[in-house]
Amino acid sequence: MFSPILMIVSLIISALTVPIFGKIAYKYNIVDKPNEGSKEYERITPYLGGLAIYLAVIVSTPFEIITKFSLTLLTIIGLVDDVKRIKQSLKLVVELFVALILTYKYIGFNWFFPLYIFLVVILINSVKMMDGMDGVCASVSIISSMGLSILVSSRYDGMLLSALIGAVFGYFIYNFPPARISMGSGGGYFVGGVLSIGLLSTMRHGSSNIPYLISAFIFISHFYFNLSTGLLRNILNKQPIFNNNGKYLYNKIYERFNDKRKTLYMVVSIQLLVFLLGYFSKTNVIASISSLVILLVIYFMLGKVLNILKY
């Protein structure tokens, strides 16, 4: 269900508008400071790159009120957070509301309804938290979107993911190390929202297609692994659970290379391997189980080598 035309249109819109939003961010001092918490930016970097991604996807895809409303709401709450930090509780309420709407649209009410909402909220935050180093979140998002676009249950969802690939790639041109702009919370929430739609759309296949479900989780597993290890590290080291001063996977890799581009290449290599496992996983149940086992071994080895649970 991948649409090359939509991807190209979205890429052009994004690439043309990113510099405009960058100038607006500088003008109103909506910027990211170097080395804030887990971030590894070398210089003051403007936010609002996410608005270019949002605009490109919204303009290039057909109108669908529930989807567009949900994604717009996520972008707005993220944008407000970029301009003026707001309480985590307020952001969580909005995330839960959006997750509820999207889950009901795609899955409907069933025994696993709360679990689906939880998975969506975690994915949205996982994408946002990965936007802490040049090119990392964008590259992982592009590859994950490519995988999900193969699995989704409707043509519209495939179009949405295709547009996201193009939009994020247009942004990535400016976010490649050394980054000239960041997507900010608005962009992170939006991208997380679209990926959540891809996940829910795949889940709509139901238990009749287990390989597709496992494949979808493999495609986005990098986000879940990055956030979960960060939270677990805080717990084990008796730090506040949502302490952003911890080191995520990309931070740990950077400590080894001390080079932004080498770190990015390593992250991309990991995600490409994840993509191959996800693609193989959708073949049949045996392939799914095998891919899942291999993936867990890879993440375990990464955690071991990088001392992922230590500060």
PDB file of C-alpha atoms in Angstrom:
ATOM      1  CA  MET A   1       0.000   0.000   0.000  1.00  0.00           C
ATOM      2  CA  PHE A   2       3.050   2.221  -0.305  1.00  0.00           C
ATOM      3  CA  SER A   3       2.513   5.295  -2.534  1.00  0.00           C
ATOM      4  CA  PRO A   4       5.676   6.695  -4.176  1.00  0.00           C
ATOM      5  CA  ILE A   5       3.797   9.711  -5.559  1.00  0.00           C
ATOM      6  CA  LEU A   6       2.520  10.762  -2.138  1.00  0.00           C
ATOM      7  CA  MET A   7       5.978  10.277  -0.688  1.00  0.00           C
ATOM      8  CA  ILE A   8       7.539  12.576  -3.296  1.00  0.00           C
ATOM      9  CA  VAL A   9       4.865  15.270  -2.915  1.00  0.00           C
ATOM     10  CA  SER A  10       5.220  15.209   0.854  1.00  0.00           C
ATOM     11  CA  LEU A  11       9.016  15.284   0.627  1.00  0.00           C
ATOM     12  CA  ILE A  12       8.928  18.396  -1.570  1.00  0.00           C
ATOM     13  CA  ILE A  13       6.505  20.226   0.746  1.00  0.00           C
ATOM     14  CA  SER A  14       8.585  19.339   3.800  1.00  0.00           C
ATOM     15  CA  ALA A  15      11.930  20.250   2.241  1.00  0.00           C
ATOM     16  CA  LEU A  16      10.596  23.638   1.134  1.00  0.00           C
ATOM     17  CA  THR A  17       8.936  24.556   4.433  1.00  0.00           C
ATOM     18  CA  VAL A  18      11.508  23.369   6.985  1.00  0.00           C
ATOM     19  CA  PRO A  19      13.718  26.499   6.493  1.00  0.00           C
ATOM     20  CA  ILE A  20      10.663  28.732   6.896  1.00  0.00           C
ATOM     21  CA  PHE A  21       9.689  27.168  10.220  1.00  0.00           C
ATOM     22  CA  GLY A  22      13.333  27.293  11.273  1.00  0.00           C
ATOM     23  CA  LYS A  23      13.397  31.075  10.802  1.00  0.00           C
ATOM     24  CA  ILE A  24      10.160  31.425  12.758  1.00  0.00           C
ATOM     25  CA  ALA A  25      11.652  29.373  15.597  1.00  0.00           C
ATOM     26  CA  TYR A  26      14.754  31.581  15.733  1.00  0.00           C
ATOM     27  CA  LYS A  27      12.644  34.739  15.652  1.00  0.00           C
ATOM     28  CA  TYR A  28      10.545  33.686  18.640  1.00  0.00           C
ATOM     29  CA  ASN A  29      13.387  31.907  20.465  1.00  0.00           C
ATOM     30  CA  ILE A  30      11.787  28.471  20.184  1.00  0.00           C
ATOM     31  CA  VAL A  31      15.115  26.697  20.336  1.00  0.00           C
ATOM     32  CA  ASP A  32      16.861  23.724  21.918  1.00  0.00           C
ATOM     33  CA  LYS A  33      19.951  24.324  24.032  1.00  0.00           C
ATOM     34  CA  PRO A  34      23.053  22.075  23.751  1.00  0.00           C
ATOM     35  CA  ASN A  35      23.387  19.129  26.136  1.00  0.00           C
ATOM     36  CA  GLU A  36      20.040  19.536  27.893  1.00  0.00           C
ATOM     37  CA  GLY A  37      19.459  16.257  29.716  1.00  0.00           C
ATOM     38  CA  SER A  38      19.895  13.339  27.348  1.00  0.00           C
ATOM     39  CA  LYS A  39      20.263  15.558  24.282  1.00  0.00           C
ATOM     40  CA  GLU A  40      23.506  15.715  22.353  1.00  0.00           C
ATOM     41  CA  TYR A  41      23.112  18.835  20.209  1.00  0.00           C
ATOM     42  CA  GLU A  42      26.340  20.796  19.720  1.00  0.00           C
ATOM     43  CA  ARG A  43      24.726  24.189  19.228  1.00  0.00           C
ATOM     44  CA  ILE A  44      21.461  26.042  19.688  1.00  0.00           C
ATOM     45  CA  THR A  45      19.001  24.310  17.392  1.00  0.00           C
ATOM     46  CA  PRO A  46      15.566  25.670  16.428  1.00  0.00           C
ATOM     47  CA  TYR A  47      12.454  23.580  17.004  1.00  0.00           C
ATOM     48  CA  LEU A  48       9.412  23.586  14.694  1.00  0.00           C
ATOM     49  CA  GLY A  49      10.859  21.216  12.103  1.00  0.00           C
ATOM     50  CA  GLY A  50       7.955  19.019  13.132  1.00  0.00           C
ATOM     51  CA  LEU A  51       5.484  21.574  11.797  1.00  0.00           C
ATOM     52  CA  ALA A  52       6.908  21.069   8.314  1.00  0.00           C
ATOM     53  CA  ILE A  53       6.418  17.319   8.712  1.00  0.00           C
ATOM     54  CA  TYR A  54       2.866  17.884   9.952  1.00  0.00           C
ATOM     55  CA  LEU A  55       2.003  20.268   7.120  1.00  0.00           C
ATOM     56  CA  ALA A  56       3.426  17.972   4.435  1.00  0.00           C
ATOM     57  CA  VAL A  57       1.438  14.950   5.621  1.00  0.00           C
ATOM     58  CA  ILE A  58      -1.818  16.809   6.288  1.00  0.00           C
ATOM     59  CA  VAL A  59      -1.788  18.604   2.916  1.00  0.00           C
ATOM     60  CA  SER A  60      -0.740  15.632   0.787  1.00  0.00           C
ATOM     61  CA  THR A  61      -3.213  13.066   2.168  1.00  0.00           C
ATOM     62  CA  PRO A  62      -7.023  12.907   1.799  1.00  0.00           C
ATOM     63  CA  PHE A  63      -9.134  14.378   4.590  1.00  0.00           C
ATOM     64  CA  GLU A  64     -10.330  11.986   7.289  1.00  0.00           C
ATOM     65  CA  ILE A  65     -11.745  13.817  10.278  1.00  0.00           C
ATOM     66  CA  ILE A  66     -10.870  11.441  13.131  1.00  0.00           C
ATOM     67  CA  THR A  67      -7.305  10.872  11.947  1.00  0.00           C
ATOM     68  CA  LYS A  68      -6.571  14.499  11.125  1.00  0.00           C
ATOM     69  CA  PHE A  69      -8.164  15.752  14.352  1.00  0.00           C
ATOM     70  CA  SER A  70      -6.175  13.314  16.494  1.00  0.00           C
ATOM     71  CA  LEU A  71      -2.863  14.091  14.817  1.00  0.00           C
ATOM     72  CA  THR A  72      -3.512  17.834  14.944  1.00  0.00           C
ATOM     73  CA  LEU A  73      -4.296  17.659  18.659  1.00  0.00           C
ATOM     74  CA  LEU A  74      -1.042  15.817  19.326  1.00  0.00           C
ATOM     75  CA  THR A  75       0.916  18.369  17.304  1.00  0.00           C
ATOM     76  CA  ILE A  76      -0.689  21.289  19.126  1.00  0.00           C
ATOM     77  CA  ILE A  77       0.059  19.942  22.615  1.00  0.00           C
ATOM     78  CA  GLY A  78       3.633  19.245  21.516  1.00  0.00           C
ATOM     79  CA  LEU A  79       4.002  22.714  20.032  1.00  0.00           C
ATOM     80  CA  VAL A  80       2.711  24.326  23.215  1.00  0.00           C
ATOM     81  CA  ASP A  81       5.245  22.259  25.158  1.00  0.00           C
ATOM     82  CA  ASP A  82       8.017  23.502  22.851  1.00  0.00           C
ATOM     83  CA  VAL A  83       7.044  27.140  23.371  1.00  0.00           C
ATOM     84  CA  LYS A  84       6.209  26.917  27.074  1.00  0.00           C
ATOM     85  CA  ARG A  85       6.833  23.785  29.108  1.00  0.00           C
ATOM     86  CA  ILE A  86       3.579  22.307  30.373  1.00  0.00           C
ATOM     87  CA  LYS A  87       2.799  19.724  33.032  1.00  0.00           C
ATOM     88  CA  GLN A  88       3.374  16.083  32.197  1.00  0.00           C
ATOM     89  CA  SER A  89      -0.090  15.299  33.532  1.00  0.00           C
ATOM     90  CA  LEU A  90      -1.766  17.558  30.956  1.00  0.00           C
ATOM     91  CA  LYS A  91       0.220  16.007  28.125  1.00  0.00           C
ATOM     92  CA  LEU A  92      -0.688  12.546  29.374  1.00  0.00           C
ATOM     93  CA  VAL A  93      -4.400  13.394  29.414  1.00  0.00           C
ATOM     94  CA  VAL A  94      -4.233  14.511  25.766  1.00  0.00           C
ATOM     95  CA  GLU A  95      -2.225  11.431  24.783  1.00  0.00           C
ATOM     96  CA  LEU A  96      -4.746   9.140  26.499  1.00  0.00           C
ATOM     97  CA  PHE A  97      -7.645  10.929  24.803  1.00  0.00           C
ATOM     98  CA  VAL A  98      -6.059  10.569  21.360  1.00  0.00           C
ATOM     99  CA  ALA A  99      -5.109   6.960  22.038  1.00  0.00           C
ATOM    100  CA  LEU A 100      -8.699   6.212  23.058  1.00  0.00           C
ATOM    101  CA  ILE A 101     -10.124   7.787  19.893  1.00  0.00           C
ATOM    102  CA  LEU A 102      -7.718   6.013  17.560  1.00  0.00           C
ATOM    103  CA  THR A 103      -8.013   2.664  19.317  1.00  0.00           C
ATOM    104  CA  TYR A 104     -11.802   2.800  19.169  1.00  0.00           C
ATOM    105  CA  LYS A 105     -11.693   3.721  15.488  1.00  0.00           C
ATOM    106  CA  TYR A 106      -9.377   0.877  14.510  1.00  0.00           C
ATOM    107  CA  ILE A 107     -10.061  -1.857  17.033  1.00  0.00           C
ATOM    108  CA  GLY A 108     -13.306  -1.040  18.827  1.00  0.00           C
ATOM    109  CA  PHE A 109     -14.033  -2.060  22.410  1.00  0.00           C
ATOM    110  CA  ASN A 110     -12.763  -5.463  23.556  1.00  0.00           C
ATOM    111  CA  TRP A 111     -10.932  -7.033  26.484  1.00  0.00           C
ATOM    112  CA  PHE A 112      -7.576  -5.702  25.253  1.00  0.00           C
ATOM    113  CA  PHE A 113      -8.776  -2.123  24.745  1.00  0.00           C
ATOM    114  CA  PRO A 114      -6.754  -0.712  27.718  1.00  0.00           C
ATOM    115  CA  LEU A 115      -3.638  -2.527  26.487  1.00  0.00           C
ATOM    116  CA  TYR A 116      -3.947  -0.981  23.021  1.00  0.00           C
ATOM    117  CA  ILE A 117      -4.301   2.478  24.557  1.00  0.00           C
ATOM    118  CA  PHE A 118      -1.213   1.855  26.699  1.00  0.00           C
ATOM    119  CA  LEU A 119       0.818   0.747  23.668  1.00  0.00           C
ATOM    120  CA  VAL A 120      -0.175   3.864  21.709  1.00  0.00           C
ATOM    121  CA  VAL A 121       0.698   6.246  24.551  1.00  0.00           C
ATOM    122  CA  ILE A 122       4.050   4.560  25.079  1.00  0.00           C
ATOM    123  CA  LEU A 123       4.860   4.668  21.350  1.00  0.00           C
ATOM    124  CA  ILE A 124       4.008   8.372  21.090  1.00  0.00           C
ATOM    125  CA  ASN A 125       6.330   9.154  24.002  1.00  0.00           C
ATOM    126  CA  SER A 126       9.008   6.774  22.746  1.00  0.00           C
ATOM    127  CA  VAL A 127       9.245   8.632  19.436  1.00  0.00           C
ATOM    128  CA  LYS A 128       9.400  12.000  21.186  1.00  0.00           C
ATOM    129  CA  MET A 129      12.145  10.816  23.551  1.00  0.00           C
ATOM    130  CA  MET A 130      14.289   9.552  20.683  1.00  0.00           C
ATOM    131  CA  ASP A 131      14.570  13.045  19.213  1.00  0.00           C
ATOM    132  CA  GLY A 132      17.687  13.928  21.178  1.00  0.00           C
ATOM    133  CA  MET A 133      20.472  13.620  18.633  1.00  0.00           C
ATOM    134  CA  ASP A 134      20.955  14.695  15.022  1.00  0.00           C
ATOM    135  CA  GLY A 135      19.158  12.427  12.560  1.00  0.00           C
ATOM    136  CA  VAL A 136      18.406   9.580  14.980  1.00  0.00           C
ATOM    137  CA  CYS A 137      14.632   9.898  15.403  1.00  0.00           C
ATOM    138  CA  ALA A 138      14.098  10.814  11.750  1.00  0.00           C
ATOM    139  CA  SER A 139      16.042   7.836  10.372  1.00  0.00           C
ATOM    140  CA  VAL A 140      14.420   5.279  12.684  1.00  0.00           C
ATOM    141  CA  SER A 141      10.989   6.754  11.924  1.00  0.00           C
ATOM    142  CA  ILE A 142      11.511   6.510   8.156  1.00  0.00           C
ATOM    143  CA  ILE A 143      12.544   2.855   8.289  1.00  0.00           C
ATOM    144  CA  SER A 144       9.783   1.951  10.744  1.00  0.00           C
ATOM    145  CA  SER A 145       7.202   3.663   8.527  1.00  0.00           C
ATOM    146  CA  MET A 146       8.428   1.726   5.507  1.00  0.00           C
ATOM    147  CA  GLY A 147       7.857  -1.512   7.381  1.00  0.00           C
ATOM    148  CA  LEU A 148       4.401  -0.601   8.677  1.00  0.00           C
ATOM    149  CA  SER A 149       3.287   0.581   5.221  1.00  0.00           C
ATOM    150  CA  ILE A 150       3.617  -3.031   4.055  1.00  0.00           C
ATOM    151  CA  LEU A 151       1.327  -4.328   6.805  1.00  0.00           C
ATOM    152  CA  VAL A 152      -1.515  -1.824   7.239  1.00  0.00           C
ATOM    153  CA  SER A 153      -5.080  -2.939   6.631  1.00  0.00           C
ATOM    154  CA  SER A 154      -6.325  -0.008   4.539  1.00  0.00           C
ATOM    155  CA  ARG A 155      -5.187   2.017   1.556  1.00  0.00           C
ATOM    156  CA  TYR A 156      -5.615   5.275   3.475  1.00  0.00           C
ATOM    157  CA  ASP A 157      -3.253   4.177   6.241  1.00  0.00           C
ATOM    158  CA  GLY A 158      -0.693   3.202   3.615  1.00  0.00           C
ATOM    159  CA  MET A 159      -1.020   6.672   2.091  1.00  0.00           C
ATOM    160  CA  LEU A 160      -0.566   8.277   5.501  1.00  0.00           C
ATOM    161  CA  LEU A 161       2.645   6.336   6.154  1.00  0.00           C
ATOM    162  CA  SER A 162       3.933   7.015   2.633  1.00  0.00           C
ATOM    163  CA  ALA A 163       3.421  10.734   3.177  1.00  0.00           C
ATOM    164  CA  LEU A 164       5.170  10.492   6.551  1.00  0.00           C
ATOM    165  CA  ILE A 165       8.202   8.843   4.950  1.00  0.00           C
ATOM    166  CA  GLY A 166       8.506  11.685   2.450  1.00  0.00           C
ATOM    167  CA  ALA A 167       7.876  14.408   5.031  1.00  0.00           C
ATOM    168  CA  VAL A 168      10.430  13.066   7.509  1.00  0.00           C
ATOM    169  CA  PHE A 169      12.969  12.553   4.733  1.00  0.00           C
ATOM    170  CA  GLY A 170      12.529  16.190   3.656  1.00  0.00           C
ATOM    171  CA  TYR A 171      13.147  17.196   7.265  1.00  0.00           C
ATOM    172  CA  PHE A 172      16.078  14.785   7.577  1.00  0.00           C
ATOM    173  CA  ILE A 173      17.957  16.780   4.941  1.00  0.00           C
ATOM    174  CA  TYR A 174      18.248  19.570   7.520  1.00  0.00           C
ATOM    175  CA  ASN A 175      18.504  17.313  10.577  1.00  0.00           C
ATOM    176  CA  PHE A 176      21.482  15.309   9.321  1.00  0.00           C
ATOM    177  CA  PRO A 177      24.558  15.948  11.517  1.00  0.00           C
ATOM    178  CA  PRO A 178      25.287  18.723  12.225  1.00  0.00           C
ATOM    179  CA  ALA A 179      21.558  19.403  12.568  1.00  0.00           C
ATOM    180  CA  ARG A 180      20.190  22.788  11.548  1.00  0.00           C
ATOM    181  CA  ILE A 181      16.750  22.153  13.037  1.00  0.00           C
ATOM    182  CA  SER A 182      14.946  19.772  15.392  1.00  0.00           C
ATOM    183  CA  MET A 183      11.410  18.389  15.040  1.00  0.00           C
ATOM    184  CA  GLY A 184      10.599  19.337  18.648  1.00  0.00           C
ATOM    185  CA  SER A 185       7.843  17.846  20.766  1.00  0.00           C
ATOM    186  CA  GLY A 186       5.236  18.815  18.184  1.00  0.00           C
ATOM    187  CA  GLY A 187       6.981  16.752  15.540  1.00  0.00           C
ATOM    188  CA  GLY A 188       7.759  13.890  17.894  1.00  0.00           C
ATOM    189  CA  TYR A 189       4.137  13.579  18.979  1.00  0.00           C
ATOM    190  CA  PHE A 190       2.900  13.806  15.390  1.00  0.00           C
ATOM    191  CA  VAL A 191       5.289  11.165  14.062  1.00  0.00           C
ATOM    192  CA  GLY A 192       4.456   8.952  17.039  1.00  0.00           C
ATOM    193  CA  GLY A 193       0.770   9.423  16.278  1.00  0.00           C
ATOM    194  CA  VAL A 194       1.127   8.332  12.656  1.00  0.00           C
ATOM    195  CA  LEU A 195       3.220   5.306  13.634  1.00  0.00           C
ATOM    196  CA  SER A 196       0.551   4.427  16.212  1.00  0.00           C
ATOM    197  CA  ILE A 197      -2.047   4.499  13.449  1.00  0.00           C
ATOM    198  CA  GLY A 198       0.130   2.130  11.446  1.00  0.00           C
ATOM    199  CA  LEU A 199       0.368  -0.200  14.436  1.00  0.00           C
ATOM    200  CA  LEU A 200      -3.384  -0.126  15.132  1.00  0.00           C
ATOM    201  CA  SER A 201      -4.178  -0.598  11.456  1.00  0.00           C
ATOM    202  CA  THR A 202      -2.044  -3.730  11.429  1.00  0.00           C
ATOM    203  CA  MET A 203      -3.690  -4.971  14.618  1.00  0.00           C
ATOM    204  CA  ARG A 204      -7.022  -4.735  12.820  1.00  0.00           C
ATOM    205  CA  HIS A 205      -5.986  -7.867  10.915  1.00  0.00           C
ATOM    206  CA  GLY A 206      -6.742  -9.602  14.223  1.00  0.00           C
ATOM    207  CA  SER A 207      -5.483 -12.866  15.615  1.00  0.00           C
ATOM    208  CA  SER A 208      -5.993 -14.436  12.192  1.00  0.00           C
ATOM    209  CA  ASN A 209      -2.671 -12.995  11.092  1.00  0.00           C
ATOM    210  CA  ILE A 210      -0.214 -13.357  13.956  1.00  0.00           C
ATOM    211  CA  PRO A 211       2.875 -12.941  11.725  1.00  0.00           C
ATOM    212  CA  TYR A 212       1.700  -9.446  10.724  1.00  0.00           C
ATOM    213  CA  LEU A 213       1.175  -8.454  14.353  1.00  0.00           C
ATOM    214  CA  ILE A 214       4.612  -9.654  15.418  1.00  0.00           C
ATOM    215  CA  SER A 215       6.158  -8.032  12.365  1.00  0.00           C
ATOM    216  CA  ALA A 216       4.574  -4.667  13.237  1.00  0.00           C
ATOM    217  CA  PHE A 217       5.979  -4.759  16.767  1.00  0.00           C
ATOM    218  CA  ILE A 218       9.396  -5.683  15.425  1.00  0.00           C
ATOM    219  CA  PHE A 219       9.373  -2.692  13.055  1.00  0.00           C
ATOM    220  CA  ILE A 220       8.752  -0.259  15.933  1.00  0.00           C
ATOM    221  CA  SER A 221      10.645  -2.188  18.616  1.00  0.00           C
ATOM    222  CA  HIS A 222      13.623   0.193  18.503  1.00  0.00           C
ATOM    223  CA  PHE A 223      11.434   2.942  19.990  1.00  0.00           C
ATOM    224  CA  TYR A 224      10.088   0.712  22.745  1.00  0.00           C
ATOM    225  CA  PHE A 225      13.557  -0.622  23.577  1.00  0.00           C
ATOM    226  CA  ASN A 226      15.047   2.861  23.751  1.00  0.00           C
ATOM    227  CA  LEU A 227      12.406   4.194  26.150  1.00  0.00           C
ATOM    228  CA  SER A 228      11.981   1.083  28.304  1.00  0.00           C
ATOM    229  CA  THR A 229      15.701   0.738  28.990  1.00  0.00           C
ATOM    230  CA  GLY A 230      15.868   4.428  29.880  1.00  0.00           C
ATOM    231  CA  LEU A 231      13.027   4.094  32.379  1.00  0.00           C
ATOM    232  CA  LEU A 232      14.397   0.839  33.800  1.00  0.00           C
ATOM    233  CA  ARG A 233      17.824   2.400  34.248  1.00  0.00           C
ATOM    234  CA  ASN A 234      16.281   5.228  36.280  1.00  0.00           C
ATOM    235  CA  ILE A 235      14.456   2.732  38.484  1.00  0.00           C
ATOM    236  CA  LEU A 236      17.521   0.554  39.067  1.00  0.00           C
ATOM    237  CA  ASN A 237      19.643   3.585  39.896  1.00  0.00           C
ATOM    238  CA  LYS A 238      16.977   5.011  42.210  1.00  0.00           C
ATOM    239  CA  GLN A 239      16.387   8.063  40.046  1.00  0.00           C
ATOM    240  CA  PRO A 240      13.021   9.692  39.219  1.00  0.00           C
ATOM    241  CA  ILE A 241      11.420   7.391  36.650  1.00  0.00           C
ATOM    242  CA  PHE A 242      10.920  10.189  34.109  1.00  0.00           C
ATOM    243  CA  ASN A 243      14.345  11.725  34.658  1.00  0.00           C
ATOM    244  CA  ASN A 244      15.520  12.971  31.245  1.00  0.00           C
ATOM    245  CA  ASN A 245      19.134  13.244  32.380  1.00  0.00           C
ATOM    246  CA  GLY A 246      19.641   9.556  31.756  1.00  0.00           C
ATOM    247  CA  LYS A 247      21.352   8.068  28.737  1.00  0.00           C
ATOM    248  CA  TYR A 248      19.319   6.444  25.988  1.00  0.00           C
ATOM    249  CA  LEU A 249      20.565   3.952  23.430  1.00  0.00           C
ATOM    250  CA  TYR A 250      21.847   6.623  21.065  1.00  0.00           C
ATOM    251  CA  ASN A 251      23.664   8.348  23.945  1.00  0.00           C
ATOM    252  CA  LYS A 252      25.371   5.080  24.855  1.00  0.00           C
ATOM    253  CA  ILE A 253      26.454   4.525  21.258  1.00  0.00           C
ATOM    254  CA  TYR A 254      27.749   8.093  21.092  1.00  0.00           C
ATOM    255  CA  GLU A 255      29.890   7.454  24.166  1.00  0.00           C
ATOM    256  CA  ARG A 256      31.663   4.736  22.170  1.00  0.00           C
ATOM    257  CA  PHE A 257      32.208   6.701  18.961  1.00  0.00           C
ATOM    258  CA  ASN A 258      32.195  10.325  20.176  1.00  0.00           C
ATOM    259  CA  ASP A 259      31.034  11.210  16.680  1.00  0.00           C
ATOM    260  CA  LYS A 260      27.498  12.173  15.631  1.00  0.00           C
ATOM    261  CA  ARG A 261      27.631  10.719  12.137  1.00  0.00           C
ATOM    262  CA  LYS A 262      29.135   7.407  13.211  1.00  0.00           C
ATOM    263  CA  THR A 263      26.480   7.186  15.906  1.00  0.00           C
ATOM    264  CA  LEU A 264      23.763   7.854  13.335  1.00  0.00           C
ATOM    265  CA  TYR A 265      25.178   5.227  10.970  1.00  0.00           C
ATOM    266  CA  MET A 266      25.203   2.711  13.817  1.00  0.00           C
ATOM    267  CA  VAL A 267      21.593   3.506  14.744  1.00  0.00           C
ATOM    268  CA  VAL A 268      20.548   3.191  11.088  1.00  0.00           C
ATOM    269  CA  SER A 269      22.380  -0.135  10.798  1.00  0.00           C
ATOM    270  CA  ILE A 270      20.537  -1.463  13.840  1.00  0.00           C
ATOM    271  CA  GLN A 271      17.194  -0.305  12.484  1.00  0.00           C
ATOM    272  CA  LEU A 272      17.867  -1.786   9.041  1.00  0.00           C
ATOM    273  CA  LEU A 273      18.576  -5.122  10.700  1.00  0.00           C
ATOM    274  CA  VAL A 274      15.324  -4.721  12.646  1.00  0.00           C
ATOM    275  CA  PHE A 275      13.539  -3.973   9.363  1.00  0.00           C
ATOM    276  CA  LEU A 276      14.881  -7.145   7.742  1.00  0.00           C
ATOM    277  CA  LEU A 277      13.749  -9.205  10.721  1.00  0.00           C
ATOM    278  CA  GLY A 278      10.311  -7.582  10.588  1.00  0.00           C
ATOM    279  CA  TYR A 279       9.999  -8.197   6.868  1.00  0.00           C
ATOM    280  CA  PHE A 280      10.996 -11.843   7.255  1.00  0.00           C
ATOM    281  CA  SER A 281       8.662 -12.188  10.231  1.00  0.00           C
ATOM    282  CA  LYS A 282       5.506 -11.567   8.203  1.00  0.00           C
ATOM    283  CA  THR A 283       6.101 -14.704   6.134  1.00  0.00           C
ATOM    284  CA  ASN A 284       4.658 -17.267   8.571  1.00  0.00           C
ATOM    285  CA  VAL A 285       4.420 -18.136  12.271  1.00  0.00           C
ATOM    286  CA  ILE A 286       7.745 -19.986  12.373  1.00  0.00           C
ATOM    287  CA  ALA A 287       9.488 -17.030  10.742  1.00  0.00           C
ATOM    288  CA  SER A 288       7.806 -14.692  13.240  1.00  0.00           C
ATOM    289  CA  ILE A 289       8.954 -16.643  16.284  1.00  0.00           C
ATOM    290  CA  SER A 290      12.465 -17.011  14.866  1.00  0.00           C
ATOM    291  CA  SER A 291      12.703 -13.289  14.078  1.00  0.00           C
ATOM    292  CA  LEU A 292      11.433 -12.355  17.525  1.00  0.00           C
ATOM    293  CA  VAL A 293      14.002 -14.572  19.242  1.00  0.00           C
ATOM    294  CA  ILE A 294      16.827 -13.152  17.114  1.00  0.00           C
ATOM    295  CA  LEU A 295      15.640  -9.608  17.850  1.00  0.00           C
ATOM    296  CA  LEU A 296      15.603 -10.212  21.602  1.00  0.00           C
ATOM    297  CA  VAL A 297      19.120 -11.647  21.423  1.00  0.00           C
ATOM    298  CA  ILE A 298      20.292  -8.572  19.477  1.00  0.00           C
ATOM    299  CA  TYR A 299      18.781  -6.169  22.018  1.00  0.00           C
ATOM    300  CA  PHE A 300      20.210  -8.191  24.898  1.00  0.00           C
ATOM    301  CA  MET A 301      23.696  -8.088  23.366  1.00  0.00           C
ATOM    302  CA  LEU A 302      23.392  -4.373  22.672  1.00  0.00           C
ATOM    303  CA  GLY A 303      22.379  -3.761  26.255  1.00  0.00           C
ATOM    304  CA  LYS A 304      25.263  -5.856  27.517  1.00  0.00           C
ATOM    305  CA  VAL A 305      27.941  -4.285  25.330  1.00  0.00           C
ATOM    306  CA  LEU A 306      26.743  -0.719  25.930  1.00  0.00           C
ATOM    307  CA  ASN A 307      26.001  -1.160  29.658  1.00  0.00           C
ATOM    308  CA  ILE A 308      22.590   0.200  28.836  1.00  0.00           C
ATOM    309  CA  LEU A 309      21.280   0.003  32.422  1.00  0.00           C
ATOM    310  CA  LYS A 310      24.133   1.986  33.942  1.00  0.00           C
ATOM    311  CA  TYR A 311      24.692   5.746  34.028  1.00  0.00           C
TER     312      TYR A 311
END
